[in-house]
């Protein structure tokens, strides 16, 4: 599916620009975006190093294990295929915690770490495992208690009540998470059946 | 009051972690600095590994957006949006949100600035921005970092989460802030 989406984005963009007689827009957008991809990666190196460094300390000090033990009933339900004391679990928990607190920048390094650990458990390294799909579903839908960035923008726009959207955001993200987890369990079963045939 | 608590939490969250984790590690007898450096080394490698995936996805999204194809797509699905109680103005945000975090934030900032943070559009845009994630970015970067090429049903799942987050935002905003 990602191949189709990727191709559709490119083709529709080029066709529309061509029909509008503005094909040079495509050239500029492609070159700028390629550069932006590299810039983003360079920008996150520092943050990645900082958070993964801190996480290593937290791990060796046993703090992540403690956190993992507390939320074990939930993670056992969500990730039945991952051994509960596996390092992947700690990274997943840190990633989700950062997302819940609205610390998007801190979430990415933990997410990447979680992926690397989940990949070690993956039987088919070319294809996403069930646990990876569940993790991504949680990650993209994640319940957010403090949408920090948007609150900041509302403050900057002179809002008299910048946090009035916190309640609606919690409601919307909770709905999204419930849908994502339910869909994950359903798709998982369907996919298993199909691959057995 | 609530704003004060939230802004204090935001201000203190990172310094708090920077303080408690190393101190706790030290108290447990860990060589905190050396352990930190060991972990940090991984960060560099991972960041470099995701570059090709980022470039591929950002180029496609950049072309789609700059060419005007995205605007056409927005006009195409506009009637559907008005049916479910969302003003057309927020549609570009809904379409951009799964594609690009920076792009969506730009649109949301503009909507809040133009219509005002206390307008229906401003509130809806705020909720939408906080409620969904940049699924394409997350998928590209996360899967790219470990070399996974077959996404299984992850993309469907991510988009489903985005759509339900968006619909829930529209629903709750109409309920709470609607006229």
mmCIF file of C-alpha atoms in Angstrom:
data_model
loop_
_atom_site.group_PDB
_atom_site.id
_atom_site.type_symbol
_atom_site.label_atom_id
_atom_site.label_comp_id
_atom_site.label_asym_id
_atom_site.label_seq_id
_atom_site.Cartn_x
_atom_site.Cartn_y
_atom_site.Cartn_z
ATOM 1 C CA UNK A 1 0.000 0.000 0.000
ATOM 2 C CA UNK A 2 2.805 2.410 0.768
ATOM 3 C CA UNK A 3 4.108 1.919 -2.779
ATOM 4 C CA UNK A 4 0.745 2.927 -4.220
ATOM 5 C CA UNK A 5 0.411 5.963 -1.966
ATOM 6 C CA UNK A 6 3.951 7.099 -2.709
ATOM 7 C CA UNK A 7 3.462 6.746 -6.450
ATOM 8 C CA UNK A 8 0.038 8.428 -6.333
ATOM 9 C CA UNK A 9 1.464 11.446 -4.508
ATOM 10 C CA UNK A 10 4.234 11.844 -7.076
ATOM 11 C CA UNK A 11 2.173 11.178 -10.196
ATOM 12 C CA UNK A 12 -0.798 13.337 -9.220
ATOM 13 C CA UNK A 13 1.538 16.161 -8.242
ATOM 14 C CA UNK A 14 3.426 16.066 -11.522
ATOM 15 C CA UNK A 15 0.253 15.755 -13.641
ATOM 16 C CA UNK A 16 -1.446 18.672 -11.893
ATOM 17 C CA UNK A 17 1.636 20.857 -12.139
ATOM 18 C CA UNK A 18 1.993 19.956 -15.825
ATOM 19 C CA UNK A 19 -1.648 20.777 -16.572
ATOM 20 C CA UNK A 20 -1.281 24.091 -14.762
ATOM 21 C CA UNK A 21 1.794 24.856 -16.837
ATOM 22 C CA UNK A 22 3.897 25.147 -13.683
ATOM 23 C CA UNK A 23 6.097 22.107 -14.032
ATOM 24 C CA UNK A 24 9.134 23.910 -12.603
ATOM 25 C CA UNK A 25 7.336 23.902 -9.233
ATOM 26 C CA UNK A 26 7.858 20.134 -9.156
ATOM 27 C CA UNK A 27 11.596 20.448 -9.660
ATOM 28 C CA UNK A 28 11.940 22.974 -6.889
ATOM 29 C CA UNK A 29 9.693 21.061 -4.461
ATOM 30 C CA UNK A 30 11.558 17.806 -5.110
ATOM 31 C CA UNK A 31 14.989 19.332 -4.557
ATOM 32 C CA UNK A 32 13.954 21.337 -1.491
ATOM 33 C CA UNK A 33 12.215 18.332 0.071
ATOM 34 C CA UNK A 34 15.202 16.064 -0.506
ATOM 35 C CA UNK A 35 17.380 18.569 1.306
ATOM 36 C CA UNK A 36 14.778 18.891 4.065
ATOM 37 C CA UNK A 37 14.921 15.127 4.616
ATOM 38 C CA UNK A 38 18.630 15.304 5.320
ATOM 39 C CA UNK A 39 18.240 18.390 7.508
ATOM 40 C CA UNK A 40 15.622 16.710 9.690
ATOM 41 C CA UNK A 41 17.874 13.695 10.205
ATOM 42 C CA UNK A 42 20.834 15.904 11.129
ATOM 43 C CA UNK A 43 18.680 17.957 13.483
ATOM 44 C CA UNK A 44 17.523 14.922 15.436
ATOM 45 C CA UNK A 45 21.011 13.448 15.928
ATOM 46 C CA UNK A 46 21.615 15.541 19.037
ATOM 47 C CA UNK A 47 18.251 14.721 20.558
ATOM 48 C CA UNK A 48 18.595 11.048 19.693
ATOM 49 C CA UNK A 49 21.978 10.902 21.385
ATOM 50 C CA UNK A 50 20.732 12.754 24.461
ATOM 51 C CA UNK A 51 17.625 10.625 25.027
ATOM 52 C CA UNK A 52 19.212 7.292 24.210
ATOM 53 C CA UNK A 53 22.072 8.168 26.557
ATOM 54 C CA UNK A 54 19.655 8.995 29.369
ATOM 55 C CA UNK A 55 17.645 5.893 28.631
ATOM 56 C CA UNK A 56 20.722 3.714 28.942
ATOM 57 C CA UNK A 57 21.307 5.085 32.445
ATOM 58 C CA UNK A 58 17.620 4.613 33.356
ATOM 59 C CA UNK A 59 17.809 1.067 32.054
ATOM 60 C CA UNK A 60 20.935 0.115 34.002
ATOM 61 C CA UNK A 61 19.509 1.714 37.133
ATOM 62 C CA UNK A 62 16.438 -0.499 36.808
ATOM 63 C CA UNK A 63 14.044 2.434 36.479
ATOM 64 C CA UNK A 64 12.602 1.277 33.170
ATOM 65 C CA UNK A 65 12.052 -2.231 34.505
ATOM 66 C CA UNK A 66 10.129 -0.775 37.396
ATOM 67 C CA UNK A 67 7.933 1.264 35.073
ATOM 68 C CA UNK A 68 7.432 -1.761 32.848
ATOM 69 C CA UNK A 69 6.291 -3.845 35.816
ATOM 70 C CA UNK A 70 3.681 -1.252 36.760
ATOM 71 C CA UNK A 71 2.036 -1.232 33.326
ATOM 72 C CA UNK A 72 2.532 -4.951 32.636
ATOM 73 C CA UNK A 73 -1.201 -5.857 32.634
ATOM 74 C CA UNK A 74 -1.741 -3.444 29.742
ATOM 75 C CA UNK A 75 1.363 -4.349 27.769
ATOM 76 C CA UNK A 76 0.656 -8.060 28.101
ATOM 77 C CA UNK A 77 -2.716 -7.534 26.445
ATOM 78 C CA UNK A 78 -1.307 -5.286 23.697
ATOM 79 C CA UNK A 79 1.943 -7.125 22.976
ATOM 80 C CA UNK A 80 1.373 -10.830 23.621
ATOM 81 C CA UNK A 81 4.247 -11.783 21.279
ATOM 82 C CA UNK A 82 6.892 -9.714 23.084
ATOM 83 C CA UNK A 83 8.532 -11.183 26.207
ATOM 84 C CA UNK A 84 7.549 -8.788 28.969
ATOM 85 C CA UNK A 85 11.115 -8.296 30.219
ATOM 86 C CA UNK A 86 12.518 -7.679 26.720
ATOM 87 C CA UNK A 87 14.301 -4.307 26.210
ATOM 88 C CA UNK A 88 11.700 -3.491 23.501
ATOM 89 C CA UNK A 89 9.077 -3.164 26.220
ATOM 90 C CA UNK A 90 11.009 -0.454 28.051
ATOM 91 C CA UNK A 91 11.498 1.588 24.881
ATOM 92 C CA UNK A 92 7.819 1.235 23.933
ATOM 93 C CA UNK A 93 6.757 2.421 27.377
ATOM 94 C CA UNK A 94 9.106 5.414 27.273
ATOM 95 C CA UNK A 95 7.859 6.342 23.792
ATOM 96 C CA UNK A 96 4.194 6.185 24.786
ATOM 97 C CA UNK A 97 4.843 8.117 28.028
ATOM 98 C CA UNK A 98 6.570 10.890 26.070
ATOM 99 C CA UNK A 99 3.647 11.005 23.635
ATOM 100 C CA UNK A 100 1.093 11.209 26.439
ATOM 101 C CA UNK A 101 2.957 14.167 27.930
ATOM 102 C CA UNK A 102 3.161 15.855 24.530
ATOM 103 C CA UNK A 103 6.959 15.625 24.378
ATOM 104 C CA UNK A 104 7.051 14.773 20.669
ATOM 105 C CA UNK A 105 10.773 15.403 20.357
ATOM 106 C CA UNK A 106 11.587 13.001 23.138
ATOM 107 C CA UNK A 107 9.231 10.364 21.780
ATOM 108 C CA UNK A 108 10.997 9.745 18.449
ATOM 109 C CA UNK A 109 14.328 8.435 19.824
ATOM 110 C CA UNK A 110 12.489 5.996 22.107
ATOM 111 C CA UNK A 111 10.290 4.944 19.203
ATOM 112 C CA UNK A 112 13.284 4.202 16.988
ATOM 113 C CA UNK A 113 14.918 2.272 19.804
ATOM 114 C CA UNK A 114 11.717 0.274 20.280
ATOM 115 C CA UNK A 115 11.668 -0.571 16.569
ATOM 116 C CA UNK A 116 15.259 -1.821 16.668
ATOM 117 C CA UNK A 117 14.460 -4.046 19.631
ATOM 118 C CA UNK A 118 11.262 -5.349 18.023
ATOM 119 C CA UNK A 119 13.215 -6.090 14.863
ATOM 120 C CA UNK A 120 15.444 -8.456 16.874
ATOM 121 C CA UNK A 121 12.302 -10.491 17.660
ATOM 122 C CA UNK A 122 11.024 -10.331 14.084
ATOM 123 C CA UNK A 123 11.119 -13.660 12.252
ATOM 124 C CA UNK A 124 10.871 -12.043 8.840
ATOM 125 C CA UNK A 125 13.128 -8.952 8.918
ATOM 126 C CA UNK A 126 11.728 -7.618 5.641
ATOM 127 C CA UNK A 127 8.166 -7.387 6.891
ATOM 128 C CA UNK A 128 6.619 -5.575 9.837
ATOM 129 C CA UNK A 129 5.782 -7.894 12.734
ATOM 130 C CA UNK A 130 2.458 -7.901 14.577
ATOM 131 C CA UNK A 131 4.014 -6.182 17.560
ATOM 132 C CA UNK A 132 5.402 -3.452 15.293
ATOM 133 C CA UNK A 133 1.975 -2.783 13.808
ATOM 134 C CA UNK A 134 0.439 -2.585 17.279
ATOM 135 C CA UNK A 135 3.184 -0.232 18.402
ATOM 136 C CA UNK A 136 2.680 2.052 15.409
ATOM 137 C CA UNK A 137 -1.079 2.045 15.925
ATOM 138 C CA UNK A 138 -0.582 3.126 19.539
ATOM 139 C CA UNK A 139 2.040 5.635 18.549
ATOM 140 C CA UNK A 140 0.045 7.403 15.845
ATOM 141 C CA UNK A 141 -3.199 7.482 17.814
ATOM 142 C CA UNK A 142 -1.678 8.039 21.217
ATOM 143 C CA UNK A 143 -3.724 9.546 24.031
ATOM 144 C CA UNK A 144 -2.411 13.053 24.644
ATOM 145 C CA UNK A 145 -2.881 14.722 28.005
ATOM 146 C CA UNK A 146 -0.874 17.835 27.227
ATOM 147 C CA UNK A 147 -0.833 18.979 23.599
ATOM 148 C CA UNK A 148 2.009 21.337 24.463
ATOM 149 C CA UNK A 149 2.820 22.668 20.993
ATOM 150 C CA UNK A 150 -0.682 23.745 20.095
ATOM 151 C CA UNK A 151 -1.226 25.326 23.523
ATOM 152 C CA UNK A 152 1.897 27.375 22.874
ATOM 153 C CA UNK A 153 0.549 28.504 19.510
ATOM 154 C CA UNK A 154 -2.765 29.495 21.064
ATOM 155 C CA UNK A 155 -0.938 31.515 23.691
ATOM 156 C CA UNK A 156 1.060 33.200 20.945
ATOM 157 C CA UNK A 157 -2.174 34.027 19.090
ATOM 158 C CA UNK A 158 -3.457 35.838 22.176
ATOM 159 C CA UNK A 159 -5.967 33.245 23.340
ATOM 160 C CA UNK A 160 -7.833 34.091 26.536
ATOM 161 C CA UNK A 161 -8.236 30.392 27.298
ATOM 162 C CA UNK A 162 -5.457 28.471 25.542
ATOM 163 C CA UNK A 163 -6.085 25.198 27.403
ATOM 164 C CA UNK A 164 -9.815 24.916 26.633
ATOM 165 C CA UNK A 165 -8.887 22.414 23.911
ATOM 166 C CA UNK A 166 -7.216 20.005 26.355
ATOM 167 C CA UNK A 167 -10.510 18.259 27.181
ATOM 168 C CA UNK A 168 -11.552 17.823 23.530
ATOM 169 C CA UNK A 169 -8.039 16.609 22.672
ATOM 170 C CA UNK A 170 -8.125 13.956 25.402
ATOM 171 C CA UNK A 171 -11.542 12.833 24.145
ATOM 172 C CA UNK A 172 -10.456 12.715 20.482
ATOM 173 C CA UNK A 173 -7.154 10.925 21.157
ATOM 174 C CA UNK A 174 -8.856 8.402 23.437
ATOM 175 C CA UNK A 175 -11.385 7.649 20.693
ATOM 176 C CA UNK A 176 -8.553 7.308 18.183
ATOM 177 C CA UNK A 177 -6.653 4.936 20.465
ATOM 178 C CA UNK A 178 -9.681 2.731 21.090
ATOM 179 C CA UNK A 179 -10.377 2.527 17.346
ATOM 180 C CA UNK A 180 -6.714 1.815 16.592
ATOM 181 C CA UNK A 181 -6.405 -0.996 19.163
ATOM 182 C CA UNK A 182 -9.678 -2.586 18.060
ATOM 183 C CA UNK A 183 -8.732 -2.360 14.384
ATOM 184 C CA UNK A 184 -5.300 -3.758 15.174
ATOM 185 C CA UNK A 185 -6.755 -6.852 16.824
ATOM 186 C CA UNK A 186 -9.162 -7.385 13.902
ATOM 187 C CA UNK A 187 -6.583 -6.835 11.142
ATOM 188 C CA UNK A 188 -4.147 -9.093 12.965
ATOM 189 C CA UNK A 189 -6.589 -12.001 12.840
ATOM 190 C CA UNK A 190 -7.544 -11.390 9.220
ATOM 191 C CA UNK A 191 -3.931 -11.168 8.164
ATOM 192 C CA UNK A 192 -3.044 -14.377 9.968
ATOM 193 C CA UNK A 193 -5.863 -16.238 8.232
ATOM 194 C CA UNK A 194 -4.857 -14.911 4.844
ATOM 195 C CA UNK A 195 -1.189 -15.805 5.222
ATOM 196 C CA UNK A 196 -2.076 -19.345 6.306
ATOM 197 C CA UNK A 197 -3.926 -19.988 3.067
ATOM 198 C CA UNK B 1 -4.936 27.497 37.142
ATOM 199 C CA UNK B 2 -5.004 24.540 34.763
ATOM 200 C CA UNK B 3 -2.907 26.470 32.277
ATOM 201 C CA UNK B 4 -0.428 27.219 35.004
ATOM 202 C CA UNK B 5 -0.100 23.548 35.944
ATOM 203 C CA UNK B 6 0.258 22.478 32.327
ATOM 204 C CA UNK B 7 2.848 25.112 31.526
ATOM 205 C CA UNK B 8 4.780 24.194 34.662
ATOM 206 C CA UNK B 9 4.700 20.507 33.709
ATOM 207 C CA UNK B 10 5.921 21.378 30.209
ATOM 208 C CA UNK B 11 8.688 23.561 31.606
ATOM 209 C CA UNK B 12 9.864 21.024 34.169
ATOM 210 C CA UNK B 13 9.411 17.718 32.356
ATOM 211 C CA UNK B 14 12.794 17.600 30.630
ATOM 212 C CA UNK B 15 14.913 19.135 33.417
ATOM 213 C CA UNK B 16 13.183 16.721 35.785
ATOM 214 C CA UNK B 17 14.241 13.709 33.711
ATOM 215 C CA UNK B 18 17.737 15.153 33.262
ATOM 216 C CA UNK B 19 18.018 15.360 37.018
ATOM 217 C CA UNK B 20 16.313 12.236 38.303
ATOM 218 C CA UNK B 21 17.689 9.667 35.858
ATOM 219 C CA UNK B 22 21.416 10.450 36.340
ATOM 220 C CA UNK B 23 21.007 10.915 40.099
ATOM 221 C CA UNK B 24 19.121 7.632 40.448
ATOM 222 C CA UNK B 25 21.749 5.917 38.305
ATOM 223 C CA UNK B 26 24.549 7.338 40.423
ATOM 224 C CA UNK B 27 22.868 6.184 43.633
ATOM 225 C CA UNK B 28 22.626 2.691 42.155
ATOM 226 C CA UNK B 29 26.378 2.706 41.629
ATOM 227 C CA UNK B 30 26.375 3.173 37.865
ATOM 228 C CA UNK B 31 29.154 5.001 36.014
ATOM 229 C CA UNK B 32 26.659 7.550 34.798
ATOM 230 C CA UNK B 33 28.758 9.453 32.278
ATOM 231 C CA UNK B 34 30.234 6.409 30.553
ATOM 232 C CA UNK B 35 26.829 4.732 30.417
ATOM 233 C CA UNK B 36 25.326 7.888 28.926
ATOM 234 C CA UNK B 37 27.951 8.022 26.169
ATOM 235 C CA UNK B 38 27.427 4.357 25.335
ATOM 236 C CA UNK B 39 23.726 4.925 24.838
ATOM 237 C CA UNK B 40 24.228 8.193 22.958
ATOM 238 C CA UNK B 41 26.430 6.497 20.351
ATOM 239 C CA UNK B 42 23.395 4.654 19.027
ATOM 240 C CA UNK B 43 21.623 7.928 18.322
ATOM 241 C CA UNK B 44 23.981 8.996 15.570
ATOM 242 C CA UNK B 45 23.771 5.745 13.667
ATOM 243 C CA UNK B 46 19.981 5.634 13.774
ATOM 244 C CA UNK B 47 19.583 9.221 12.591
ATOM 245 C CA UNK B 48 21.784 8.597 9.555
ATOM 246 C CA UNK B 49 20.021 5.358 8.672
ATOM 247 C CA UNK B 50 16.635 7.052 8.275
ATOM 248 C CA UNK B 51 17.824 9.643 5.724
ATOM 249 C CA UNK B 52 16.922 7.727 2.515
ATOM 250 C CA UNK B 53 13.430 7.003 3.802
ATOM 251 C CA UNK B 54 12.874 10.588 4.862
ATOM 252 C CA UNK B 55 14.069 11.916 1.511
ATOM 253 C CA UNK B 56 11.812 9.538 -0.417
ATOM 254 C CA UNK B 57 8.699 10.392 1.525
ATOM 255 C CA UNK B 58 9.297 14.129 1.822
ATOM 256 C CA UNK B 59 9.919 14.486 -1.925
ATOM 257 C CA UNK B 60 6.600 12.808 -2.785
ATOM 258 C CA UNK B 61 4.717 14.897 -0.225
ATOM 259 C CA UNK B 62 6.500 18.094 -1.281
ATOM 260 C CA UNK B 63 5.601 17.569 -4.961
ATOM 261 C CA UNK B 64 1.989 16.688 -4.079
ATOM 262 C CA UNK B 65 1.617 19.841 -2.022
ATOM 263 C CA UNK B 66 3.515 22.399 -4.101
ATOM 264 C CA UNK B 67 1.924 21.345 -7.397
ATOM 265 C CA UNK B 68 -1.576 22.228 -6.225
ATOM 266 C CA UNK B 69 -2.680 18.588 -6.328
ATOM 267 C CA UNK B 70 -3.408 18.717 -2.616
ATOM 268 C CA UNK B 71 -5.691 21.747 -3.068
ATOM 269 C CA UNK B 72 -7.569 19.891 -5.796
ATOM 270 C CA UNK B 73 -7.964 16.882 -3.532
ATOM 271 C CA UNK B 74 -9.284 19.170 -0.790
ATOM 272 C CA UNK B 75 -11.891 20.683 -3.147
ATOM 273 C CA UNK B 76 -12.913 17.187 -4.189
ATOM 274 C CA UNK B 77 -13.749 15.971 -0.680
ATOM 275 C CA UNK B 78 -15.061 19.290 0.633
ATOM 276 C CA UNK B 79 -18.795 18.332 0.273
ATOM 277 C CA UNK B 80 -18.216 15.280 2.467
ATOM 278 C CA UNK B 81 -16.654 17.406 5.195
ATOM 279 C CA UNK B 82 -19.512 19.900 5.354
ATOM 280 C CA UNK B 83 -21.892 16.955 5.733
ATOM 281 C CA UNK B 84 -20.242 15.951 9.002
ATOM 282 C CA UNK B 85 -20.160 19.452 10.454
ATOM 283 C CA UNK B 86 -16.640 20.603 9.669
ATOM 284 C CA UNK B 87 -16.053 23.964 7.994
ATOM 285 C CA UNK B 88 -14.145 23.690 4.687
ATOM 286 C CA UNK B 89 -11.362 25.865 6.060
ATOM 287 C CA UNK B 90 -10.007 23.038 8.227
ATOM 288 C CA UNK B 91 -9.889 20.514 5.395
ATOM 289 C CA UNK B 92 -6.330 21.284 4.255
ATOM 290 C CA UNK B 93 -5.259 20.663 7.839
ATOM 291 C CA UNK B 94 -7.041 17.304 7.909
ATOM 292 C CA UNK B 95 -5.327 16.238 4.690
ATOM 293 C CA UNK B 96 -1.911 17.584 5.657
ATOM 294 C CA UNK B 97 -1.902 16.179 9.188
ATOM 295 C CA UNK B 98 -0.944 12.556 8.365
ATOM 296 C CA UNK B 99 1.569 13.687 5.736
ATOM 297 C CA UNK B 100 3.731 16.300 7.389
ATOM 298 C CA UNK B 101 3.943 17.480 10.984
ATOM 299 C CA UNK B 102 5.602 20.770 10.121
ATOM 300 C CA UNK B 103 3.190 21.445 7.259
ATOM 301 C CA UNK B 104 0.156 20.730 9.418
ATOM 302 C CA UNK B 105 1.450 22.890 12.233
ATOM 303 C CA UNK B 106 1.905 25.718 9.731
ATOM 304 C CA UNK B 107 -1.690 25.388 8.534
ATOM 305 C CA UNK B 108 -3.045 25.145 12.099
ATOM 306 C CA UNK B 109 -1.053 28.215 13.166
ATOM 307 C CA UNK B 110 -2.418 30.159 10.215
ATOM 308 C CA UNK B 111 -6.031 29.088 10.895
ATOM 309 C CA UNK B 112 -5.735 30.043 14.571
ATOM 310 C CA UNK B 113 -4.132 33.351 13.634
ATOM 311 C CA UNK B 114 -6.661 34.276 10.916
ATOM 312 C CA UNK B 115 -9.882 33.135 12.628
ATOM 313 C CA UNK B 116 -8.783 33.667 16.231
ATOM 314 C CA UNK B 117 -8.067 31.014 18.876
ATOM 315 C CA UNK B 118 -11.589 31.318 20.334
ATOM 316 C CA UNK B 119 -13.408 30.925 17.010
ATOM 317 C CA UNK B 120 -14.980 27.576 16.145
ATOM 318 C CA UNK B 121 -12.409 27.069 13.393
ATOM 319 C CA UNK B 122 -9.568 27.998 15.755
ATOM 320 C CA UNK B 123 -10.744 25.557 18.399
ATOM 321 C CA UNK B 124 -11.382 22.770 15.930
ATOM 322 C CA UNK B 125 -7.996 23.272 14.269
ATOM 323 C CA UNK B 126 -6.303 23.184 17.698
ATOM 324 C CA UNK B 127 -8.050 19.955 18.652
ATOM 325 C CA UNK B 128 -7.329 18.330 15.295
ATOM 326 C CA UNK B 129 -3.683 19.270 15.441
ATOM 327 C CA UNK B 130 -3.308 17.824 18.936
ATOM 328 C CA UNK B 131 -5.331 14.690 18.238
ATOM 329 C CA UNK B 132 -3.670 12.999 15.301
ATOM 330 C CA UNK B 133 -0.157 12.174 14.285
ATOM 331 C CA UNK B 134 1.951 12.349 11.163
ATOM 332 C CA UNK B 135 1.369 8.725 10.262
ATOM 333 C CA UNK B 136 3.457 8.790 7.080
ATOM 334 C CA UNK B 137 6.423 10.346 8.824
ATOM 335 C CA UNK B 138 6.243 7.936 11.739
ATOM 336 C CA UNK B 139 5.865 4.907 9.462
ATOM 337 C CA UNK B 140 8.651 5.986 7.140
ATOM 338 C CA UNK B 141 11.114 6.818 9.854
ATOM 339 C CA UNK B 142 10.321 3.961 12.231
ATOM 340 C CA UNK B 143 10.218 1.223 9.625
ATOM 341 C CA UNK B 144 13.057 2.794 7.662
ATOM 342 C CA UNK B 145 15.368 2.737 10.663
ATOM 343 C CA UNK B 146 15.235 -1.078 10.758
ATOM 344 C CA UNK B 147 14.998 -1.682 7.014
ATOM 345 C CA UNK B 148 11.416 -2.935 6.872
ATOM 346 C CA UNK B 149 9.890 -2.620 3.418
ATOM 347 C CA UNK B 150 6.601 -4.492 3.790
ATOM 348 C CA UNK B 151 4.354 -2.523 6.106
ATOM 349 C CA UNK B 152 1.727 -5.263 6.498
ATOM 350 C CA UNK B 153 -1.472 -3.473 7.616
ATOM 351 C CA UNK B 154 0.341 -0.721 9.524
ATOM 352 C CA UNK B 155 -0.505 2.062 7.073
ATOM 353 C CA UNK B 156 -4.207 1.159 7.052
ATOM 354 C CA UNK B 157 -4.110 1.106 10.825
ATOM 355 C CA UNK B 158 -2.367 4.476 11.119
ATOM 356 C CA UNK B 159 -4.728 6.178 8.698
ATOM 357 C CA UNK B 160 -7.719 4.633 10.458
ATOM 358 C CA UNK B 161 -6.439 6.080 13.729
ATOM 359 C CA UNK B 162 -6.010 9.476 12.086
ATOM 360 C CA UNK B 163 -9.479 9.482 10.535
ATOM 361 C CA UNK B 164 -11.160 8.432 13.780
ATOM 362 C CA UNK B 165 -9.174 11.076 15.680
ATOM 363 C CA UNK B 166 -10.302 13.705 13.182
ATOM 364 C CA UNK B 167 -13.948 12.613 13.287
ATOM 365 C CA UNK B 168 -13.871 12.557 17.085
ATOM 366 C CA UNK B 169 -12.393 16.093 17.066
ATOM 367 C CA UNK B 170 -15.171 17.353 14.791
ATOM 368 C CA UNK B 171 -17.811 15.639 16.913
ATOM 369 C CA UNK B 172 -16.582 16.896 20.293
ATOM 370 C CA UNK B 173 -15.953 20.442 19.041
ATOM 371 C CA UNK B 174 -19.455 20.660 17.598
ATOM 372 C CA UNK B 175 -20.788 19.387 20.914
ATOM 373 C CA UNK B 176 -18.737 21.722 23.134
ATOM 374 C CA UNK B 177 -18.209 24.814 21.015
ATOM 375 C CA UNK B 178 -20.850 24.520 18.278
ATOM 376 C CA UNK B 179 -23.524 27.171 17.972
#
